[in-house]
mmCIF file of C-alpha atoms in Angstrom:
data_model
loop_
_atom_site.group_PDB
_atom_site.id
_atom_site.type_symbol
_atom_site.label_atom_id
_atom_site.label_comp_id
_atom_site.label_asym_id
_atom_site.label_seq_id
_atom_site.Cartn_x
_atom_site.Cartn_y
_atom_site.Cartn_z
ATOM 1 C CA UNK A 30 -17.174 -32.920 -28.853
ATOM 2 C CA UNK A 31 -19.021 -29.771 -27.764
ATOM 3 C CA UNK A 32 -18.246 -26.498 -29.483
ATOM 4 C CA UNK A 33 -15.422 -24.508 -27.910
ATOM 5 C CA UNK A 34 -16.436 -21.611 -25.671
ATOM 6 C CA UNK A 35 -13.910 -18.791 -26.159
ATOM 7 C CA UNK A 36 -12.818 -16.339 -23.506
ATOM 8 C CA UNK A 37 -14.308 -13.451 -25.492
ATOM 9 C CA UNK A 38 -16.159 -12.924 -28.759
ATOM 10 C CA UNK A 39 -16.920 -9.533 -30.347
ATOM 11 C CA UNK A 40 -20.454 -8.969 -31.579
ATOM 12 C CA UNK A 41 -20.438 -7.518 -35.086
ATOM 13 C CA UNK A 42 -23.431 -7.239 -37.387
ATOM 14 C CA UNK A 43 -24.933 -5.690 -40.471
ATOM 15 C CA UNK A 44 -24.626 -2.126 -39.180
ATOM 16 C CA UNK A 45 -20.864 -2.501 -38.683
ATOM 17 C CA UNK A 46 -20.562 -4.032 -42.142
ATOM 18 C CA UNK A 47 -22.542 -1.200 -43.749
ATOM 19 C CA UNK A 48 -20.490 1.570 -42.137
ATOM 20 C CA UNK A 49 -17.152 -0.110 -42.878
ATOM 21 C CA UNK A 50 -18.254 -0.459 -46.503
ATOM 22 C CA UNK A 51 -19.220 3.223 -46.477
ATOM 23 C CA UNK A 52 -15.714 4.081 -45.320
ATOM 24 C CA UNK A 53 -14.107 1.920 -47.993
ATOM 25 C CA UNK A 54 -16.235 3.413 -50.747
ATOM 26 C CA UNK A 55 -15.505 6.950 -49.572
ATOM 27 C CA UNK A 56 -11.807 6.572 -50.333
ATOM 28 C CA UNK A 57 -11.082 8.438 -47.090
ATOM 29 C CA UNK A 58 -9.417 5.884 -44.849
ATOM 30 C CA UNK A 59 -7.817 8.079 -42.190
ATOM 31 C CA UNK A 60 -8.787 11.255 -40.281
ATOM 32 C CA UNK A 61 -12.125 11.552 -42.005
ATOM 33 C CA UNK A 62 -15.794 12.158 -41.258
ATOM 34 C CA UNK A 63 -16.370 8.850 -39.457
ATOM 35 C CA UNK A 64 -13.595 9.616 -36.981
ATOM 36 C CA UNK A 65 -15.143 13.010 -36.310
ATOM 37 C CA UNK A 66 -18.586 11.429 -35.944
ATOM 38 C CA UNK A 67 -17.289 8.782 -33.551
ATOM 39 C CA UNK A 68 -15.663 11.440 -31.374
ATOM 40 C CA UNK A 69 -18.762 13.626 -31.398
ATOM 41 C CA UNK A 70 -21.146 10.749 -30.612
ATOM 42 C CA UNK A 71 -18.903 9.387 -27.860
ATOM 43 C CA UNK A 72 -18.555 12.784 -26.174
ATOM 44 C CA UNK A 73 -22.316 13.281 -26.282
ATOM 45 C CA UNK A 74 -22.994 9.835 -24.817
ATOM 46 C CA UNK A 75 -20.516 10.250 -21.940
ATOM 47 C CA UNK A 76 -21.642 13.821 -21.345
ATOM 48 C CA UNK A 77 -18.436 15.748 -22.040
ATOM 49 C CA UNK A 78 -17.405 18.419 -24.527
ATOM 50 C CA UNK A 79 -14.429 16.710 -26.160
ATOM 51 C CA UNK A 80 -13.280 13.197 -27.039
ATOM 52 C CA UNK A 81 -10.191 12.427 -29.119
ATOM 53 C CA UNK A 82 -10.082 9.080 -30.940
ATOM 54 C CA UNK A 83 -6.704 7.341 -31.058
ATOM 55 C CA UNK A 84 -5.162 4.033 -32.069
ATOM 56 C CA UNK A 85 -5.398 2.263 -28.688
ATOM 57 C CA UNK A 86 -6.168 2.654 -25.017
ATOM 58 C CA UNK A 87 -2.433 2.763 -24.389
ATOM 59 C CA UNK A 88 -2.114 5.704 -26.778
ATOM 60 C CA UNK A 89 -4.957 7.454 -24.945
ATOM 61 C CA UNK A 90 -3.185 6.913 -21.617
ATOM 62 C CA UNK A 91 0.104 8.213 -23.016
ATOM 63 C CA UNK A 92 -1.511 11.369 -24.374
ATOM 64 C CA UNK A 93 -3.315 11.734 -21.038
ATOM 65 C CA UNK A 94 0.008 11.677 -19.204
ATOM 66 C CA UNK A 95 1.232 14.438 -21.489
ATOM 67 C CA UNK A 96 -1.990 16.388 -21.012
ATOM 68 C CA UNK A 97 -1.557 16.558 -17.223
ATOM 69 C CA UNK A 98 2.166 17.305 -17.563
ATOM 70 C CA UNK A 99 3.787 14.402 -15.737
ATOM 71 C CA UNK A 100 7.432 13.919 -16.647
ATOM 72 C CA UNK A 101 10.930 13.147 -15.470
ATOM 73 C CA UNK A 102 11.208 12.645 -11.714
ATOM 74 C CA UNK A 103 7.462 12.603 -11.086
ATOM 75 C CA UNK A 104 6.007 9.769 -8.998
ATOM 76 C CA UNK A 105 2.383 8.950 -9.792
ATOM 77 C CA UNK A 106 0.246 6.912 -7.433
ATOM 78 C CA UNK A 107 -1.549 4.014 -9.120
ATOM 79 C CA UNK A 108 -2.741 0.427 -8.723
ATOM 80 C CA UNK A 109 -0.508 -2.646 -9.016
ATOM 81 C CA UNK A 110 -3.500 -4.747 -10.159
ATOM 82 C CA UNK A 111 -4.006 -3.663 -13.740
ATOM 83 C CA UNK A 112 -2.944 -4.278 -17.304
ATOM 84 C CA UNK A 113 0.664 -3.140 -17.638
ATOM 85 C CA UNK A 114 -0.186 -0.162 -19.904
ATOM 86 C CA UNK A 115 -1.460 1.871 -16.936
ATOM 87 C CA UNK A 116 2.083 1.947 -15.556
ATOM 88 C CA UNK A 117 3.996 1.856 -18.844
ATOM 89 C CA UNK A 118 2.353 5.096 -19.982
ATOM 90 C CA UNK A 119 4.142 6.889 -17.147
ATOM 91 C CA UNK A 120 7.528 5.502 -18.112
ATOM 92 C CA UNK A 121 7.127 6.819 -21.667
ATOM 93 C CA UNK A 122 7.408 10.361 -20.282
ATOM 94 C CA UNK A 123 10.043 9.670 -17.633
ATOM 95 C CA UNK A 124 7.583 9.564 -14.735
ATOM 96 C CA UNK A 125 7.417 6.506 -12.486
ATOM 97 C CA UNK A 126 4.573 4.531 -10.926
ATOM 98 C CA UNK A 127 4.227 4.544 -7.162
ATOM 99 C CA UNK A 128 1.974 1.639 -6.279
ATOM 100 C CA UNK A 129 -0.342 1.276 -3.320
ATOM 101 C CA UNK A 130 -2.584 -1.603 -2.334
ATOM 102 C CA UNK A 131 -6.172 -2.199 -3.413
ATOM 103 C CA UNK A 132 -9.563 -2.520 -1.792
ATOM 104 C CA UNK A 133 -10.198 -6.282 -1.310
ATOM 105 C CA UNK A 134 -13.836 -5.917 -2.415
ATOM 106 C CA UNK A 135 -13.827 -3.585 -5.426
ATOM 107 C CA UNK A 136 -10.201 -4.445 -6.350
ATOM 108 C CA UNK A 137 -9.616 -0.759 -7.138
ATOM 109 C CA UNK A 138 -7.036 1.479 -5.526
ATOM 110 C CA UNK A 139 -7.800 1.781 -1.798
ATOM 111 C CA UNK A 140 -8.270 5.464 -0.850
ATOM 112 C CA UNK A 141 -6.809 4.819 2.619
ATOM 113 C CA UNK A 142 -3.721 3.174 1.135
ATOM 114 C CA UNK A 143 -3.475 6.061 -1.325
ATOM 115 C CA UNK A 144 -3.633 8.585 1.504
ATOM 116 C CA UNK A 145 -0.777 6.817 3.258
ATOM 117 C CA UNK A 146 1.409 6.827 0.129
ATOM 118 C CA UNK A 147 0.590 10.146 -1.524
ATOM 119 C CA UNK A 148 3.159 12.452 0.070
ATOM 120 C CA UNK A 149 5.449 13.750 -2.648
ATOM 121 C CA UNK A 150 3.384 12.267 -5.473
ATOM 122 C CA UNK A 151 2.781 14.351 -8.601
ATOM 123 C CA UNK A 152 -0.645 12.877 -9.243
ATOM 124 C CA UNK A 153 -3.018 9.936 -9.174
ATOM 125 C CA UNK A 154 -3.829 7.387 -11.884
ATOM 126 C CA UNK A 155 -6.772 5.269 -10.666
ATOM 127 C CA UNK A 156 -7.803 2.224 -12.711
ATOM 128 C CA UNK A 157 -11.468 1.243 -12.911
ATOM 129 C CA UNK A 158 -10.547 -2.429 -12.829
ATOM 130 C CA UNK A 159 -12.794 -5.021 -14.473
ATOM 131 C CA UNK A 160 -15.308 -2.244 -15.149
ATOM 132 C CA UNK A 161 -16.036 -1.361 -11.510
ATOM 133 C CA UNK A 162 -15.759 2.385 -10.813
ATOM 134 C CA UNK A 163 -12.932 3.399 -8.519
ATOM 135 C CA UNK A 164 -13.803 5.690 -5.622
ATOM 136 C CA UNK A 165 -12.904 8.722 -7.697
ATOM 137 C CA UNK A 166 -14.750 11.121 -5.410
ATOM 138 C CA UNK A 167 -12.519 10.165 -2.472
ATOM 139 C CA UNK A 168 -9.422 10.267 -4.658
ATOM 140 C CA UNK A 169 -10.387 13.698 -5.995
ATOM 141 C CA UNK A 170 -10.643 14.996 -2.438
ATOM 142 C CA UNK A 171 -7.203 13.553 -1.737
ATOM 143 C CA UNK A 172 -5.636 15.025 -4.883
ATOM 144 C CA UNK A 173 -7.463 18.338 -4.696
ATOM 145 C CA UNK A 174 -6.099 19.066 -1.253
ATOM 146 C CA UNK A 175 -2.607 18.816 -2.694
ATOM 147 C CA UNK A 176 -3.246 20.503 -6.028
ATOM 148 C CA UNK A 177 -2.216 17.488 -8.092
ATOM 149 C CA UNK A 178 -4.017 16.106 -11.163
ATOM 150 C CA UNK A 179 -5.825 12.833 -11.786
ATOM 151 C CA UNK A 180 -5.736 10.782 -14.981
ATOM 152 C CA UNK A 181 -8.360 8.022 -15.032
ATOM 153 C CA UNK A 182 -7.801 4.653 -16.698
ATOM 154 C CA UNK A 183 -11.292 3.653 -17.846
ATOM 155 C CA UNK A 184 -10.019 1.286 -20.524
ATOM 156 C CA UNK A 185 -12.191 -1.478 -19.025
ATOM 157 C CA UNK A 186 -15.064 0.688 -17.852
ATOM 158 C CA UNK A 187 -17.070 2.356 -20.613
ATOM 159 C CA UNK A 188 -20.536 2.936 -19.182
ATOM 160 C CA UNK A 189 -19.603 2.470 -15.524
ATOM 161 C CA UNK A 190 -21.362 4.890 -13.173
ATOM 162 C CA UNK A 191 -20.120 6.652 -10.044
ATOM 163 C CA UNK A 192 -22.077 6.914 -6.811
ATOM 164 C CA UNK A 193 -23.219 10.400 -7.819
ATOM 165 C CA UNK A 194 -24.842 9.025 -10.980
ATOM 166 C CA UNK A 195 -22.255 10.334 -13.435
ATOM 167 C CA UNK A 196 -20.544 8.210 -16.054
ATOM 168 C CA UNK A 197 -16.901 7.334 -15.483
ATOM 169 C CA UNK A 198 -15.000 9.863 -17.568
ATOM 170 C CA UNK A 199 -17.455 12.703 -17.075
ATOM 171 C CA UNK A 200 -16.041 14.251 -13.886
ATOM 172 C CA UNK A 201 -13.555 16.555 -15.622
ATOM 173 C CA UNK A 202 -10.397 14.466 -15.255
ATOM 174 C CA UNK A 203 -8.625 13.351 -18.443
ATOM 175 C CA UNK A 204 -9.822 9.786 -18.976
ATOM 176 C CA UNK A 205 -8.648 7.012 -21.287
ATOM 177 C CA UNK A 206 -10.926 4.388 -22.846
ATOM 178 C CA UNK A 207 -9.979 1.348 -24.935
ATOM 179 C CA UNK A 208 -11.794 -0.532 -27.684
ATOM 180 C CA UNK A 209 -9.825 -3.768 -28.084
ATOM 181 C CA UNK A 210 -11.715 -6.792 -29.436
ATOM 182 C CA UNK A 211 -12.810 -8.079 -26.006
ATOM 183 C CA UNK A 212 -14.168 -4.746 -24.768
ATOM 184 C CA UNK A 213 -17.785 -3.689 -24.288
ATOM 185 C CA UNK A 214 -17.369 -1.538 -27.403
ATOM 186 C CA UNK A 215 -14.819 -2.619 -29.968
ATOM 187 C CA UNK A 216 -13.142 -0.995 -32.945
ATOM 188 C CA UNK A 217 -10.730 -3.988 -33.234
ATOM 189 C CA UNK A 218 -7.961 -1.693 -32.018
ATOM 190 C CA UNK A 219 -8.561 1.834 -30.836
ATOM 191 C CA UNK A 220 -9.072 4.137 -27.893
ATOM 192 C CA UNK A 221 -10.431 7.499 -26.815
ATOM 193 C CA UNK A 222 -9.069 10.273 -24.633
ATOM 194 C CA UNK A 223 -11.716 12.392 -22.942
ATOM 195 C CA UNK A 224 -10.151 15.700 -22.060
ATOM 196 C CA UNK A 225 -10.985 19.313 -21.425
ATOM 197 C CA UNK A 226 -12.234 21.381 -24.330
ATOM 198 C CA UNK A 227 -10.086 23.918 -26.108
ATOM 199 C CA UNK A 228 -6.308 23.771 -25.922
ATOM 200 C CA UNK A 229 -6.053 20.326 -24.327
ATOM 201 C CA UNK A 230 -8.177 18.641 -26.988
ATOM 202 C CA UNK A 231 -6.413 20.558 -29.746
ATOM 203 C CA UNK A 232 -3.023 19.448 -28.431
ATOM 204 C CA UNK A 233 -4.114 15.797 -28.214
ATOM 205 C CA UNK A 234 -5.400 15.849 -31.805
ATOM 206 C CA UNK A 235 -2.109 17.311 -32.940
ATOM 207 C CA UNK A 236 -0.010 14.840 -30.931
ATOM 208 C CA UNK A 237 -1.892 11.808 -32.305
ATOM 209 C CA UNK A 238 -0.946 12.983 -35.816
ATOM 210 C CA UNK A 239 2.812 13.461 -35.563
ATOM 211 C CA UNK A 240 2.434 16.904 -34.004
ATOM 212 C CA UNK A 241 0.933 18.452 -37.106
ATOM 213 C CA UNK A 242 -0.951 21.708 -37.060
ATOM 214 C CA UNK A 243 -4.623 20.967 -36.349
ATOM 215 C CA UNK A 244 -5.615 22.779 -39.547
ATOM 216 C CA UNK A 245 -3.876 20.049 -41.602
ATOM 217 C CA UNK A 246 -3.559 22.585 -44.404
ATOM 218 C CA UNK A 247 0.241 22.445 -44.537
ATOM 219 C CA UNK A 248 2.838 19.861 -43.601
ATOM 220 C CA UNK A 249 3.723 21.828 -40.498
ATOM 221 C CA UNK A 250 4.655 20.102 -37.238
ATOM 222 C CA UNK A 251 4.137 22.385 -34.279
ATOM 223 C CA UNK A 252 5.005 19.957 -31.433
ATOM 224 C CA UNK A 253 6.443 16.506 -30.780
ATOM 225 C CA UNK A 254 3.873 13.978 -31.903
ATOM 226 C CA UNK A 255 3.182 10.304 -32.488
ATOM 227 C CA UNK A 256 1.427 8.077 -34.974
ATOM 228 C CA UNK A 257 -1.615 7.452 -32.791
ATOM 229 C CA UNK A 258 -4.306 7.906 -35.433
ATOM 230 C CA UNK A 259 -7.405 5.739 -35.498
ATOM 231 C CA UNK A 260 -8.426 4.877 -39.063
ATOM 232 C CA UNK A 261 -11.816 5.327 -40.693
ATOM 233 C CA UNK A 262 -12.592 1.595 -40.759
ATOM 234 C CA UNK A 263 -12.080 1.385 -37.002
ATOM 235 C CA UNK A 264 -14.094 4.562 -36.460
ATOM 236 C CA UNK A 265 -16.907 3.050 -38.542
ATOM 237 C CA UNK A 266 -17.021 0.078 -36.172
ATOM 238 C CA UNK A 267 -17.059 2.495 -33.248
ATOM 239 C CA UNK A 268 -19.994 4.481 -34.597
ATOM 240 C CA UNK A 269 -22.013 1.292 -35.123
ATOM 241 C CA UNK A 270 -21.116 -0.162 -31.738
ATOM 242 C CA UNK A 271 -21.904 3.083 -29.919
ATOM 243 C CA UNK A 272 -25.382 3.170 -31.456
ATOM 244 C CA UNK A 273 -26.331 0.124 -29.386
ATOM 245 C CA UNK A 274 -24.005 0.485 -26.399
ATOM 246 C CA UNK A 275 -26.850 0.813 -23.891
ATOM 247 C CA UNK A 276 -28.381 -2.480 -25.043
ATOM 248 C CA UNK A 277 -24.946 -4.118 -25.042
ATOM 249 C CA UNK A 278 -24.328 -3.129 -21.432
ATOM 250 C CA UNK A 279 -27.719 -4.491 -20.361
ATOM 251 C CA UNK A 280 -27.081 -7.817 -22.096
ATOM 252 C CA UNK A 281 -23.618 -8.164 -20.598
ATOM 253 C CA UNK A 282 -25.053 -7.470 -17.153
ATOM 254 C CA UNK A 283 -27.553 -10.283 -17.743
ATOM 255 C CA UNK A 284 -24.745 -12.724 -18.560
ATOM 256 C CA UNK A 285 -22.951 -11.675 -15.377
ATOM 257 C CA UNK A 286 -26.146 -12.128 -13.348
ATOM 258 C CA UNK A 287 -26.475 -15.672 -14.690
ATOM 259 C CA UNK A 288 -22.933 -16.434 -13.541
ATOM 260 C CA UNK A 289 -23.567 -14.856 -10.134
ATOM 261 C CA UNK A 290 -26.668 -16.995 -9.598
ATOM 262 C CA UNK A 291 -25.096 -20.279 -10.705
ATOM 263 C CA UNK A 292 -21.853 -19.840 -8.729
ATOM 264 C CA UNK A 293 -23.211 -18.151 -5.606
ATOM 265 C CA UNK A 294 -23.011 -21.224 -3.355
ATOM 266 C CA UNK A 295 -19.620 -22.594 -4.416
ATOM 267 C CA UNK A 296 -17.654 -22.624 -1.177
ATOM 268 C CA UNK A 297 -14.399 -20.688 -1.226
ATOM 269 C CA UNK A 298 -15.071 -19.109 -4.614
ATOM 270 C CA UNK A 299 -15.062 -15.295 -4.536
ATOM 271 C CA UNK A 300 -17.302 -13.676 -7.138
ATOM 272 C CA UNK A 301 -17.117 -10.104 -8.487
ATOM 273 C CA UNK A 302 -18.572 -7.688 -5.979
ATOM 274 C CA UNK A 303 -22.143 -6.483 -6.487
ATOM 275 C CA UNK A 304 -22.886 -2.825 -7.146
ATOM 276 C CA UNK A 305 -23.054 -0.725 -4.003
ATOM 277 C CA UNK A 306 -24.892 2.520 -3.378
ATOM 278 C CA UNK A 307 -25.186 4.381 -6.653
ATOM 279 C CA UNK A 308 -22.121 2.729 -8.190
ATOM 280 C CA UNK A 309 -22.692 0.602 -11.280
ATOM 281 C CA UNK A 310 -20.207 -1.757 -12.888
ATOM 282 C CA UNK A 311 -19.827 -1.947 -16.646
ATOM 283 C CA UNK A 312 -19.241 -5.644 -17.236
ATOM 284 C CA UNK A 313 -15.969 -6.092 -19.125
ATOM 285 C CA UNK A 314 -14.869 -9.547 -17.970
ATOM 286 C CA UNK A 315 -16.120 -12.085 -15.476
ATOM 287 C CA UNK A 316 -13.273 -12.787 -13.060
ATOM 288 C CA UNK A 317 -13.564 -15.046 -10.023
ATOM 289 C CA UNK A 318 -11.046 -15.744 -7.277
ATOM 290 C CA UNK A 319 -10.507 -19.451 -6.759
ATOM 291 C CA UNK A 320 -10.456 -21.074 -3.319
ATOM 292 C CA UNK A 321 -7.045 -20.729 -1.703
ATOM 293 C CA UNK A 322 -6.329 -24.464 -1.922
ATOM 294 C CA UNK A 323 -7.226 -24.714 -5.622
ATOM 295 C CA UNK A 324 -4.553 -25.447 -8.244
ATOM 296 C CA UNK A 325 -5.290 -22.722 -10.801
ATOM 297 C CA UNK A 326 -3.219 -24.251 -13.594
ATOM 298 C CA UNK A 327 -4.951 -27.590 -13.112
ATOM 299 C CA UNK A 328 -8.349 -25.868 -13.207
ATOM 300 C CA UNK A 329 -7.435 -24.084 -16.440
ATOM 301 C CA UNK A 330 -6.213 -27.337 -17.986
ATOM 302 C CA UNK A 331 -9.371 -29.135 -16.923
ATOM 303 C CA UNK A 332 -11.586 -26.443 -18.398
ATOM 304 C CA UNK A 333 -9.567 -26.509 -21.625
ATOM 305 C CA UNK A 334 -10.110 -30.272 -21.861
ATOM 306 C CA UNK A 335 -13.835 -29.559 -21.638
ATOM 307 C CA UNK A 336 -13.594 -27.039 -24.478
ATOM 308 C CA UNK A 337 -13.718 -23.950 -22.263
ATOM 309 C CA UNK A 338 -11.169 -21.134 -22.334
ATOM 310 C CA UNK A 339 -9.986 -19.554 -19.082
ATOM 311 C CA UNK A 340 -7.072 -17.320 -18.167
ATOM 312 C CA UNK A 341 -5.220 -15.958 -15.101
ATOM 313 C CA UNK A 342 -6.335 -12.342 -14.926
ATOM 314 C CA UNK A 343 -4.448 -10.155 -13.990
ATOM 315 C CA UNK A 344 -0.878 -10.560 -12.750
ATOM 316 C CA UNK A 345 0.409 -7.699 -10.617
ATOM 317 C CA UNK A 346 2.394 -5.117 -12.553
ATOM 318 C CA UNK A 347 5.103 -4.730 -9.907
ATOM 319 C CA UNK A 348 5.907 -8.450 -10.147
ATOM 320 C CA UNK A 349 6.318 -8.421 -13.924
ATOM 321 C CA UNK A 350 9.944 -9.237 -14.852
ATOM 322 C CA UNK A 351 10.686 -5.794 -16.293
ATOM 323 C CA UNK A 352 9.419 -3.991 -13.198
ATOM 324 C CA UNK A 353 11.254 -6.344 -10.843
ATOM 325 C CA UNK A 354 14.510 -5.799 -12.717
ATOM 326 C CA UNK A 355 14.198 -2.038 -13.176
ATOM 327 C CA UNK A 356 12.723 -0.993 -9.834
ATOM 328 C CA UNK A 357 13.541 -3.871 -7.494
ATOM 329 C CA UNK A 358 9.945 -4.699 -6.591
ATOM 330 C CA UNK A 359 9.424 -7.942 -4.705
ATOM 331 C CA UNK A 360 6.599 -10.100 -3.511
ATOM 332 C CA UNK A 361 4.820 -9.118 -0.306
ATOM 333 C CA UNK A 362 4.817 -5.359 -0.863
ATOM 334 C CA UNK A 363 1.113 -5.185 -1.763
ATOM 335 C CA UNK A 364 -0.431 -8.267 -0.148
ATOM 336 C CA UNK A 365 -4.068 -7.675 -1.082
ATOM 337 C CA UNK A 366 -3.300 -7.171 -4.772
ATOM 338 C CA UNK A 367 -0.909 -10.121 -4.812
ATOM 339 C CA UNK A 368 -3.436 -12.453 -3.170
ATOM 340 C CA UNK A 369 -6.143 -11.440 -5.639
ATOM 341 C CA UNK A 370 -3.816 -11.842 -8.618
ATOM 342 C CA UNK A 371 -2.701 -15.298 -7.483
ATOM 343 C CA UNK A 372 -6.271 -16.589 -7.284
ATOM 344 C CA UNK A 373 -7.999 -14.745 -10.118
ATOM 345 C CA UNK A 374 -9.423 -16.569 -13.106
ATOM 346 C CA UNK A 375 -11.242 -15.036 -16.069
ATOM 347 C CA UNK A 376 -14.100 -17.195 -17.351
ATOM 348 C CA UNK A 377 -15.678 -16.920 -20.817
ATOM 349 C CA UNK A 378 -17.678 -13.717 -21.073
ATOM 350 C CA UNK A 379 -19.196 -11.933 -24.068
ATOM 351 C CA UNK A 380 -22.348 -10.073 -25.028
ATOM 352 C CA UNK A 381 -24.057 -12.885 -26.957
ATOM 353 C CA UNK A 382 -23.185 -15.616 -24.452
ATOM 354 C CA UNK A 383 -26.162 -17.922 -23.939
ATOM 355 C CA UNK A 384 -27.583 -19.350 -20.736
ATOM 356 C CA UNK A 385 -26.611 -22.845 -21.830
ATOM 357 C CA UNK A 386 -23.013 -21.706 -22.346
ATOM 358 C CA UNK A 387 -22.951 -20.160 -18.871
ATOM 359 C CA UNK A 388 -24.378 -23.423 -17.475
ATOM 360 C CA UNK A 389 -21.693 -25.442 -19.215
ATOM 361 C CA UNK A 390 -18.892 -23.229 -17.876
ATOM 362 C CA UNK A 391 -20.279 -23.338 -14.343
ATOM 363 C CA UNK A 392 -20.744 -27.117 -14.390
ATOM 364 C CA UNK A 393 -17.181 -27.602 -15.630
ATOM 365 C CA UNK A 394 -15.773 -25.215 -13.011
ATOM 366 C CA UNK A 395 -17.682 -26.984 -10.254
ATOM 367 C CA UNK A 396 -16.284 -30.299 -11.473
ATOM 368 C CA UNK A 397 -12.734 -28.954 -11.403
ATOM 369 C CA UNK A 398 -13.233 -27.660 -7.863
ATOM 370 C CA UNK A 399 -14.784 -30.925 -6.730
ATOM 371 C CA UNK A 400 -18.169 -29.361 -6.056
ATOM 372 C CA UNK A 401 -21.318 -31.406 -6.674
ATOM 373 C CA UNK A 402 -23.888 -29.980 -9.133
#
């Protein structure tokens, strides 16, 4: 039987091993020099003054919510097509998500839908879904006219570029990144909050460490905080991964291009949208939308029988059981997002994926859809 092709596979090498060993030998396993180096290198690469390393993308989002001041009674406009953390982070502080529908091409929050739903909202939380940059410029114009803040969820989008040529996360809005094992850059677990310099960064560093005084000289807790620290072993992985992030993004784009070429003529199959204008996707996953008459579960089972992992990606947040029960959401409220979610399928995708592996996945998918080679 052919070797299994996983949905994702992190790429770790000698540099990661060397830096992790350096951390172990240092005896400093938390809040040490590698964490500071990772933050400094990340901020320099994105082009911002401050970056605060934390334990996960979810932690970064939560601290971002606190940084912009959303709380009890605040409604925040966001996308229903996302990983659940982009809405959960609002609930942690007593705010609530107000969903609006998505653009059928980019799959990001639709600025026109946002404009129709923004009255009374306390802010915007756009998600750069599947690594494609949301139309942040349009959303900034919308928010700026009302004097409300934006928190960007770039947990899937490190290295994505806006139409104006700037990296996602570099426009001055607090922005959360994530480094889970399937991400473009991984620290196993971990995240980063890009925020304004000065007081905001100082507060985030304090909050990630149980609210302790930033000086760390005394056991003094100056604010409510959390255990959101990244450790030195994770930071070591981050430093190593960041050293070659540009090459990683190029290689992932090449894997995506191979998929695009091999699946371009499959009738009824919707592929990820190409870059438009100056916008550039950072390839996180490769997600297709199956033909409307396809049985997704049967396709997944057929691929699994061929040794190929695949996964529905992503279900709509508002239709998750908890959100249905708490807020009374129902099907049909956001038809574009719901249609995309019902047809979406994540195929194997990782930096070191070979052309022969892409061929094998595409041949198996064609077979499951009844399409001749």
